[in-house]
Short mmCIF file of C-alpha atoms in Angstrom, two decimals:
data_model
loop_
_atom_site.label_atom_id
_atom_site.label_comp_id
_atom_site.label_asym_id
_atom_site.label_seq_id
_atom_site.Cartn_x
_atom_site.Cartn_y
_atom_site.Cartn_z
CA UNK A 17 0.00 0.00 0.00
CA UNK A 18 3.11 2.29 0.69
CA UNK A 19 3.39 2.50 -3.30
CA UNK A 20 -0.06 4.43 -3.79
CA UNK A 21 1.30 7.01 -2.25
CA UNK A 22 5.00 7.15 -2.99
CA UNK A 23 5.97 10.78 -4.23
CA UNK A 24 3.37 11.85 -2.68
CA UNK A 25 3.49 15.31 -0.36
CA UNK A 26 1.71 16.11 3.37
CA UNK A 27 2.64 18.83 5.21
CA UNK A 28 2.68 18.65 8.90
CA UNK A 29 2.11 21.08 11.66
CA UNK A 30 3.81 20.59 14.45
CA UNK A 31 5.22 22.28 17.88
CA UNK A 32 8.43 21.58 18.87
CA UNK A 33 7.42 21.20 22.73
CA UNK A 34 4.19 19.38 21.85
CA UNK A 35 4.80 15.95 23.76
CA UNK A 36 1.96 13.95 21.20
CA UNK A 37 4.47 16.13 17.86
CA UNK A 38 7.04 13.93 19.88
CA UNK A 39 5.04 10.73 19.58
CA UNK A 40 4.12 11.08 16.03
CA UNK A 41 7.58 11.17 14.91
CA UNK A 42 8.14 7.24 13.74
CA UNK A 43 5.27 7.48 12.12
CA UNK A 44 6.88 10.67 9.88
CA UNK A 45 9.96 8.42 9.57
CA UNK A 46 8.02 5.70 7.86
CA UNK A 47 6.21 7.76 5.32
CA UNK A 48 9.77 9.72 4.52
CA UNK A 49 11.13 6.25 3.91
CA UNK A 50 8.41 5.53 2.07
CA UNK A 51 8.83 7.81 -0.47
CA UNK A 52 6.10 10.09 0.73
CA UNK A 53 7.59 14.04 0.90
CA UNK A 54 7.25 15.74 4.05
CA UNK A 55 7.18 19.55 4.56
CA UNK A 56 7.02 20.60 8.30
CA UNK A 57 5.52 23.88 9.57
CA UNK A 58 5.90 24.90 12.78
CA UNK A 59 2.99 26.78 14.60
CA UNK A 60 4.62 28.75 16.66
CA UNK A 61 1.80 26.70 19.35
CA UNK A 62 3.92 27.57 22.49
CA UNK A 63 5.52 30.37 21.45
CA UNK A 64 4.41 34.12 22.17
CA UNK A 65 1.40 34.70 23.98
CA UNK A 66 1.12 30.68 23.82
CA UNK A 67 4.58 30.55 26.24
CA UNK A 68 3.24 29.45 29.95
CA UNK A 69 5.79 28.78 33.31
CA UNK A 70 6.09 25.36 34.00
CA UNK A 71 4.73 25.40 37.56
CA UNK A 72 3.51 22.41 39.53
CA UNK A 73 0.41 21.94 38.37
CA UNK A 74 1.17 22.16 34.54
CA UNK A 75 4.53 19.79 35.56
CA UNK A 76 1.56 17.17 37.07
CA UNK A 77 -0.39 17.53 33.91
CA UNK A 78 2.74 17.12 31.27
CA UNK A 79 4.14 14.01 32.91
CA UNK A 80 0.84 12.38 33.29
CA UNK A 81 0.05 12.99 29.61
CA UNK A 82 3.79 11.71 28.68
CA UNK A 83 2.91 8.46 30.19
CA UNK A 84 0.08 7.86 28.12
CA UNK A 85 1.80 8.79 24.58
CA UNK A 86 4.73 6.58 26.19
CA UNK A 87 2.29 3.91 26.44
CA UNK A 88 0.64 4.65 22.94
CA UNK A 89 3.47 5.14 21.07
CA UNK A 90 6.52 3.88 22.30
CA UNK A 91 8.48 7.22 22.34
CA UNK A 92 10.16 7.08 26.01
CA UNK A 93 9.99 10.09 28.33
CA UNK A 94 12.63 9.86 30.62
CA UNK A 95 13.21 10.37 34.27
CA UNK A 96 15.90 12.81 33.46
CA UNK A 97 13.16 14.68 31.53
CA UNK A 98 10.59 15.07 34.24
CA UNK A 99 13.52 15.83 36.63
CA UNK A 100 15.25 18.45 34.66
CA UNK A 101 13.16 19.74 32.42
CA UNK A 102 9.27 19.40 34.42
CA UNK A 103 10.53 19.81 37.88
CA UNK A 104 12.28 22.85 37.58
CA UNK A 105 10.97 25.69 38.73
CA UNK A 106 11.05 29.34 36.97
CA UNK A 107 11.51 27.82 33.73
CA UNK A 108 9.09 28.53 30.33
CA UNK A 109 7.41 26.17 28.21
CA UNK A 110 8.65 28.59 25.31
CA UNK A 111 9.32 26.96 21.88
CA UNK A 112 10.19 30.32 20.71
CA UNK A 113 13.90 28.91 20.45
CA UNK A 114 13.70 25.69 19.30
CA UNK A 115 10.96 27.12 16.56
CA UNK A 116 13.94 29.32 15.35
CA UNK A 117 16.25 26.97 15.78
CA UNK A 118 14.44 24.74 12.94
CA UNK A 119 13.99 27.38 10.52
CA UNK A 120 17.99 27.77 10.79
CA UNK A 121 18.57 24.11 10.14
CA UNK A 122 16.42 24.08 6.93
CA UNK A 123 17.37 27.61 5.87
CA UNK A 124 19.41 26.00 2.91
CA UNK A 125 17.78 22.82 2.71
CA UNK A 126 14.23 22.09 3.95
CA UNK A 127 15.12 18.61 4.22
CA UNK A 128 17.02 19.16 7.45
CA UNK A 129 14.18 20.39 9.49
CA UNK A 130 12.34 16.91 10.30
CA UNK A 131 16.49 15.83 11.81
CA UNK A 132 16.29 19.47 13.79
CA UNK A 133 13.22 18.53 15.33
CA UNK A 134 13.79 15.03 16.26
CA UNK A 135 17.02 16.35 17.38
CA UNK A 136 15.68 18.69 20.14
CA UNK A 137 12.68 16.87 20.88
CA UNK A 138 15.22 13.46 21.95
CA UNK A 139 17.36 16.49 23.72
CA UNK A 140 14.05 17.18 26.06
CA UNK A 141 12.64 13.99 26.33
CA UNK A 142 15.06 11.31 26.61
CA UNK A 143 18.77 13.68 27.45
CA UNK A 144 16.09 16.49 29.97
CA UNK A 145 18.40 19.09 28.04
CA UNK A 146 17.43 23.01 27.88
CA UNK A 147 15.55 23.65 24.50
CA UNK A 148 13.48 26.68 25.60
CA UNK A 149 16.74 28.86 24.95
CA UNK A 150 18.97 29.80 22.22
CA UNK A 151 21.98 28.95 24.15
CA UNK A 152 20.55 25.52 24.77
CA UNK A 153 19.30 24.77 21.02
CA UNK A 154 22.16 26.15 19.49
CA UNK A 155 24.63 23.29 21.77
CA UNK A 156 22.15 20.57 21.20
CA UNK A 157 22.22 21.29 17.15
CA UNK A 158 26.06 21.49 17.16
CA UNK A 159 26.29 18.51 19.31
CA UNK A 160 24.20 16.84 16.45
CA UNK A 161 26.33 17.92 13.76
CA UNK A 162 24.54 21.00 12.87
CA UNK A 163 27.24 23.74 13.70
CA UNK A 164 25.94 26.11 11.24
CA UNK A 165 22.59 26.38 12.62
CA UNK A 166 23.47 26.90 15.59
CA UNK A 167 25.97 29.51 14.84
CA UNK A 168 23.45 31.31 12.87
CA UNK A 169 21.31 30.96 16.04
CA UNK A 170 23.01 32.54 18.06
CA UNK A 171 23.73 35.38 15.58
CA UNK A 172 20.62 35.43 13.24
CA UNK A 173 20.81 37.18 10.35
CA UNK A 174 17.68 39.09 8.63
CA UNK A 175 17.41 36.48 6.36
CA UNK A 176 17.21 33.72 9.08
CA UNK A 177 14.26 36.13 10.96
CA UNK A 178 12.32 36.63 7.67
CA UNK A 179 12.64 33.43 6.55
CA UNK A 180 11.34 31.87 10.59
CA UNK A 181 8.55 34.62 10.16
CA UNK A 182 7.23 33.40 6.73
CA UNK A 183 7.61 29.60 8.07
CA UNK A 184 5.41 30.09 11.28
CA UNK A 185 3.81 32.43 9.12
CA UNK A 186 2.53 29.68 6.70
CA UNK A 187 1.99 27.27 9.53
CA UNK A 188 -0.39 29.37 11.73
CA UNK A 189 -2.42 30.17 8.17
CA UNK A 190 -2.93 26.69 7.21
CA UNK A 191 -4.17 25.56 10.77
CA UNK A 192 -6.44 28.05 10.85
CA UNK A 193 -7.92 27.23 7.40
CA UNK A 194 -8.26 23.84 8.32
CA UNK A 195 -10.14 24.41 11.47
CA UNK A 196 -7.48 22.15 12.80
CA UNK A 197 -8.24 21.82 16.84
CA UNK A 198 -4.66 21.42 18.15
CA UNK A 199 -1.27 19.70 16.64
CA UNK A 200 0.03 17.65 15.46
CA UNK A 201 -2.20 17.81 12.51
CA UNK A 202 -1.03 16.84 9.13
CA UNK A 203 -2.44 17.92 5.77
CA UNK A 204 -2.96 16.59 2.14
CA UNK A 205 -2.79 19.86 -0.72
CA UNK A 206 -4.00 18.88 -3.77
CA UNK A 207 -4.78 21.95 -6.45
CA UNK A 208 -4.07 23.94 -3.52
CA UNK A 209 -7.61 22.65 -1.55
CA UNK A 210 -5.69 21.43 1.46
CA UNK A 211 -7.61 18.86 3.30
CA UNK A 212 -7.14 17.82 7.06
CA UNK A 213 -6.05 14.40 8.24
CA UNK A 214 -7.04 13.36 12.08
CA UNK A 215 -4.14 13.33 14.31
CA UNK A 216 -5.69 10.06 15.41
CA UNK A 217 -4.61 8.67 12.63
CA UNK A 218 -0.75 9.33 13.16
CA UNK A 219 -0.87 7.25 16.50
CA UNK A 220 -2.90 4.16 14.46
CA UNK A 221 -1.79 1.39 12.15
CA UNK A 222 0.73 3.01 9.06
CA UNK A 223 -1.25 1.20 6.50
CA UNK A 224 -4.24 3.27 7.59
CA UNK A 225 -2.46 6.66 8.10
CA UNK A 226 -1.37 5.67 4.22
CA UNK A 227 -5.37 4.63 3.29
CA UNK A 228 -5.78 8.77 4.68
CA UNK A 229 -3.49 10.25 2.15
CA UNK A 230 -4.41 8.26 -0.86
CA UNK A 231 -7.88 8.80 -0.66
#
């Protein structure tokens, strides 16, 4: 069935600090390696007037809702994650950062953003690393191979801010014409009528997820 839709494109909308964005993820692997072209657009979710602190009773909330996507998925959430990322106190839930530090990855090749992403979400949720700021995202992309971006992170050119401003840009547009009611949400554009796919069905079987697009 992975044939019917091989060159095929979706576009996915995604947060960076969105623990079910995290889940999805092998499920984006297997329709890359299936030939299936995917074009990620952040957003911007958390970000801005989205941003919250993590205090105790969002901390509560997060893990308990990890444990279930853990369960659903397979995608671990470690103890170093709810130690050092959930349990400490005066901290954002900001993906401001890692948001930006995406757009700098696939500046010069949009390919690169789906490795930037899984990148900093295995930095929060398996390493409990600091992705909410630039310092932090521009360590865990160098660490990952990805010097450039994070050199251009931590000095962003206009180019890099225009460019992150037409990405989140495009993202927030499309979700709203959708009607889509949270991420991730992924889309199907065909003579530019985009048309929304369930999240449900990114946390399902793949051969149904595949049934979605091809119809």
């Amino acid at each position: 069935m992975a044939a019917i839709v091989s060159n095929s494109e979706v576009t996915y909308l995604f947060d960076p600090l969105c623990g079910w964005c995290y889940g999805a993820t092998p499920m984006l692997d297997r329709l890359s390696a299936g030939g299936v072209r995917v074009e990620l657009l952040p957003t911007g979710l958390f970000s801005g007037a989205g941003a919250r602190p993590m205090d105790e009773g969002f901390a509560a909330h997060a893990w308990a809702n990890d444990q279930r996507i853990e369960r659903l998925t397979g995608q671990k959430f470690t103890q170093a994650y709810q130690h050092n990322v959930l349990n400490v106190r005066g901290t954002l839930l900001d993906s401001h950062a890692a948001t930006l530090g995406i757009s700098a990855a696939g500046l010069e090749d949009s390919s690169r953003r789906l490795f930037a992403l899984k990148t900093i979400q295995r930095a929060r949720y398996v390493d409990g690393l600091d992705i909410v700021t630039i310092e932090g995202i521009a360590e865990v992309l160098a660490a990952a191979g990805m010097r450039d971006a994070g050199d251009l992170l931590k000095a962003p050119t206009e180019g890099l801010m225009t460019a992150h401003r037409e990405l989140v840009g495009r993202g927030r547009a499309l979700f709203q014409r959708l009607h889509a009611d949270g991420v991730p949400a992924l889309a199907v554009i065909r003579n530019d009528a985009p048309r929304l796919i369930g999240s449900n069905a990114l946390f399902g079987s793949f051969d149904n997820l595949v049934a979605h697009i091809a119809a």
